[in-house]
Amino acid sequence: MADEAAPESPTGASTTSGGISAVNTVADAIVYRVSPTTDAADNGTVRTFLRPIGCVRIDDSRFDFDSSFILPETTAELALLSTRRPVVAAALLAIFGHADPVNNDEYNKELSTRRAKALYGLLVRDVELWDELFRNPHGGDAWNNTHTCVMLNEIGFPTPVIKSANTESRTAVRNFQKGNSLPVTGDMDQQTRKLLFASYMDAICLDSAGVAFQYKKQDFLSRSAAGTSTGVPDFQGCSEFNPVFVLSESLDRDLSDPKRKAQRNAINSSNRRVVVYVFPNDVRFPLDKWPCPAKGTAGCRKQFWKDGDERRKPKQLARQYLFANNTFACKFYDRLTRGSPCEAVRQTLTITLQDEFGKLMPGAPFRLTLDAEVREGRSNSNAQVVEDNIYLGPRGLLEWGDSPELASIDADAKVFRFRRTIFFDLDQDDASVVDRQLHNLAIVEGDRAERLALLRQQQELGNVTDDQTAEALAQVLMQGAERSDPTV
Amino acid sequence: MADPPSTQTTMRGRPRCQVMLNYPVGFQQYGLFFGLHGASLTLPTVPPANPFSAVRGEFMPAQRWLFFSDPLNGPPAQPGSFEQNLTQLKDKFGVRHVRMMLMCNAINWGSTDSSGKLVKPPYLHPRFIAYFQEMLRICSLTGVKLIPSLLDFGIAEPALKNSRRNDIVSDPNMSKIFLDEVFEPLLDESFKAPDAIFAWEIMNEPKWLSTFLWPWLVTPDIPVPMIARSPMGAAPTVGTFKLPFKVFPRNDRRMTEGVVDTFLQSGLDRVDARNRVQPTAATRIQTTIGHRLFEEMMSRPTGSLPQFHFYPYRVKGIEVSESSGRLYRPTLAGGALHQRDDGTFLTPPFLGEIGADPDHGDPWTELHDFDSPTDQDRVRERLFQAERAGYSLVGVWPGNKNPPGTPTNPDPIHLSTSGLEGILDFQLGKHPRGSPPPF
């Protein structure tokens, strides 16, 4: 049974163990450069970038490794999708598949496209698309008896999951054929396959009430009842061009050792994803201008930023897309998705809690509100909040500590002594990173003035131990350096 | 370092902003808590009040107050309700500070002769002290800190005509008498219960004593600067107008900022003198002045806890024009340490008053449409905004025009139910549109 979605966050996001559904945030970093014109033909029209209004992401864990086969656990994320974009709604959908930097661009273009195609086929119940994937293996992406067994199990014909067919799996196939009035051969012929695909699709593509749902092909960006011959813009693969996480150079070198392949794959898991974007129904664009190619990477490269290849290469520091905004090579996809919670990195977050005097706070209740979700709990004995599998954007809201005076108001109400913006993008090399570090340490604008006054009297620098932050603090205190408030 | 991808940081707390409630006329309501004019307060050694005497013994003058409701016509309250009220405010709404005005316009002290000159009463009615003792006892008991405010700018209320008490400030002899005979006895009680007091306030909004709003100055037949009410989001319109009439009260006693400041400083000095002989910090008492504007606070006596009030752009149609011709523009400023013109730093101020109703100042434009339409929205959003601005303490000015005891004004503090819900939202971090703005 797939896991239940976590409660919605205040921003309308929901997460599962294998994905996220979110409202797409406004991309504030996109600048429209305009100029007046006297050319009547060029009448000064400004067309906004295509921007989705919502998204649902399906993580790598919902696919077999190096495969486009969709595992049954995806039910949880499909339920999120049915909520984000109900079948009766008018909003349009488009699917983007992504691979990790292992293998080459061309291979990954095909793999990412196949994953997007598999999801599209599932959502519109096009078993022919799945049969194409079955009949046309691509490297390691070869649908085999393992997948047949998974499907049979899911629809009530139990069999051990094995790569090569044996007596037990053939028996399960026979039972399936018998139960569906098909010729009973025990072989996965095309007729059997298509019916098995259809049954499996209905079994896993369920809404939050557990009822099977499907979209029509005209629910996708092309608006075509027959879909398009190439699949774009309804579904496409982005190869490995848009990683949400890029390793540091040193770690990349370390993990290039074949013995560490498993670790490398694990670290890159956030990059392997399929994202369904939801667009407003009134979007208009000429289909022939859609920039994503169905095949090959040449068309993708035409959409690259000038430094597209550099962006996805390891640099001195590890980078996350939502923190650094400079890991996507494709300009089109970058503009399309900038700031989207569905492009976050699933990771482990550790926060050490202190009170206003810098004293550690073990066992302190907390509530962490992110774009993607809300998490509550207590800090451990080391005063640390350790949260695994969390989609992290650049900032959130952290509340912690009891306020017992109000405890009698409402037994269910959580009241906290502290409630502050928390910044997570602390290992970037941008100019204001120190401001964000100082903010987390509760050294904000007012404190600077206060400390400046104190410094004059006491010549003290506080107890900041981090070198970079201490240096910045010293600049503020000693030289009156101005620093901006990162929350503004 | 954990395996990537991972993120680590340390978060240090900053205490949240505390909410204070202003009792609109303080002891008016305080008297009501014990029944009309304290009739039900069992203090056998205290003689009854006489609202028609120069020795009245009531904190709230038994005379109609221009901006506030009439205590004579208010409903009687139940004995002990003050304690219940403070307990409820603390336990249910997290309010741990209250500010109450004591002598208000001071027509409960002394009388005026035919020329309007103030004549001091023969003695201070013991009821003042008895009430104040009881109030401090209840504050200590409930843990709610009090800001007693000695005087209000209403001492120069033009509508009082010959009954005005502006001599308390403008006449140095009367200033001394007032501080000796009223303030000092109250300080005697205060230093017996310093834990009950957050700060002693010498006066509420002394600015009005030297502006045209209280036109006892010779009314100039010249254009007066003003800031007109502006639509939300628009810059205030600066213009001029001529006062439509001249007011020359017979007891005209001119006051300048300098005269007012001398009085304020005298009051502050009285507290400081006592603080200097206190054995520990715990037995000392902070001081404050309830300045109307940030800019005014930056240039005038403040006491040890600087305070100002924030009502954007206007109050009652005419915004601030100083006798010097200087225009002040209200600003929320910030709860940080501010540097004065002379280079000294002012302790981070607190916001003594922000409005809970739409009649006190224009909307807070920075809040956009959050600053409406209900008291709940307004109070919640303004408190969040004040917290974002870094204030550690913010006082809500209730401004509920509905009569006490009615469904929309169930509480003696005059804050509507909706406004109280706004405070609760703030304390709980609730926000109708998702995550509230953090700081």
Coordinates of C-alpha atoms in Angstrom, one line a residue, chain A residues 320 322-325 392-396 422-430 432-434 436-437 440 486, chain B residues 7-9:
Chain A
Q320 CA 21.3 23.2 -5.1
L322 CA 16.7 26.4 -5.4
F323 CA 19.6 27.9 -3.5
A324 CA 21.9 28.9 -6.3
N325 CA 19.5 29.1 -9.3
L392 CA 14.3 22.1 1.1
G393 CA 13.8 25.5 -0.4
P394 CA 16.1 28.5 0.4
R395 CA 14.1 29.5 3.5
G396 CA 11.3 28.5 5.8
I422 CA 15.3 30.3 8.8
F423 CA 17.7 30.3 5.9
F424 CA 19.0 27.2 4.4
D425 CA 21.1 28.5 1.5
L426 CA 24.1 29.0 3.7
D427 CA 26.9 27.5 1.6
Q428 CA 26.5 29.7 -1.5
D429 CA 29.1 32.1 -2.6
D430 CA 26.7 35.0 -3.1
S432 CA 24.6 38.1 1.2
V433 CA 25.2 34.6 2.5
V434 CA 26.8 36.1 5.6
R436 CA 21.7 34.9 6.2
Q437 CA 24.1 33.3 8.6
N440 CA 20.0 32.5 11.8
P486 CA 17.8 39.2 4.2
Chain B
T7 CA 21.9 21.2 5.2
Q8 CA 23.0 22.2 8.6
T9 CA 22.5 25.4 10.5

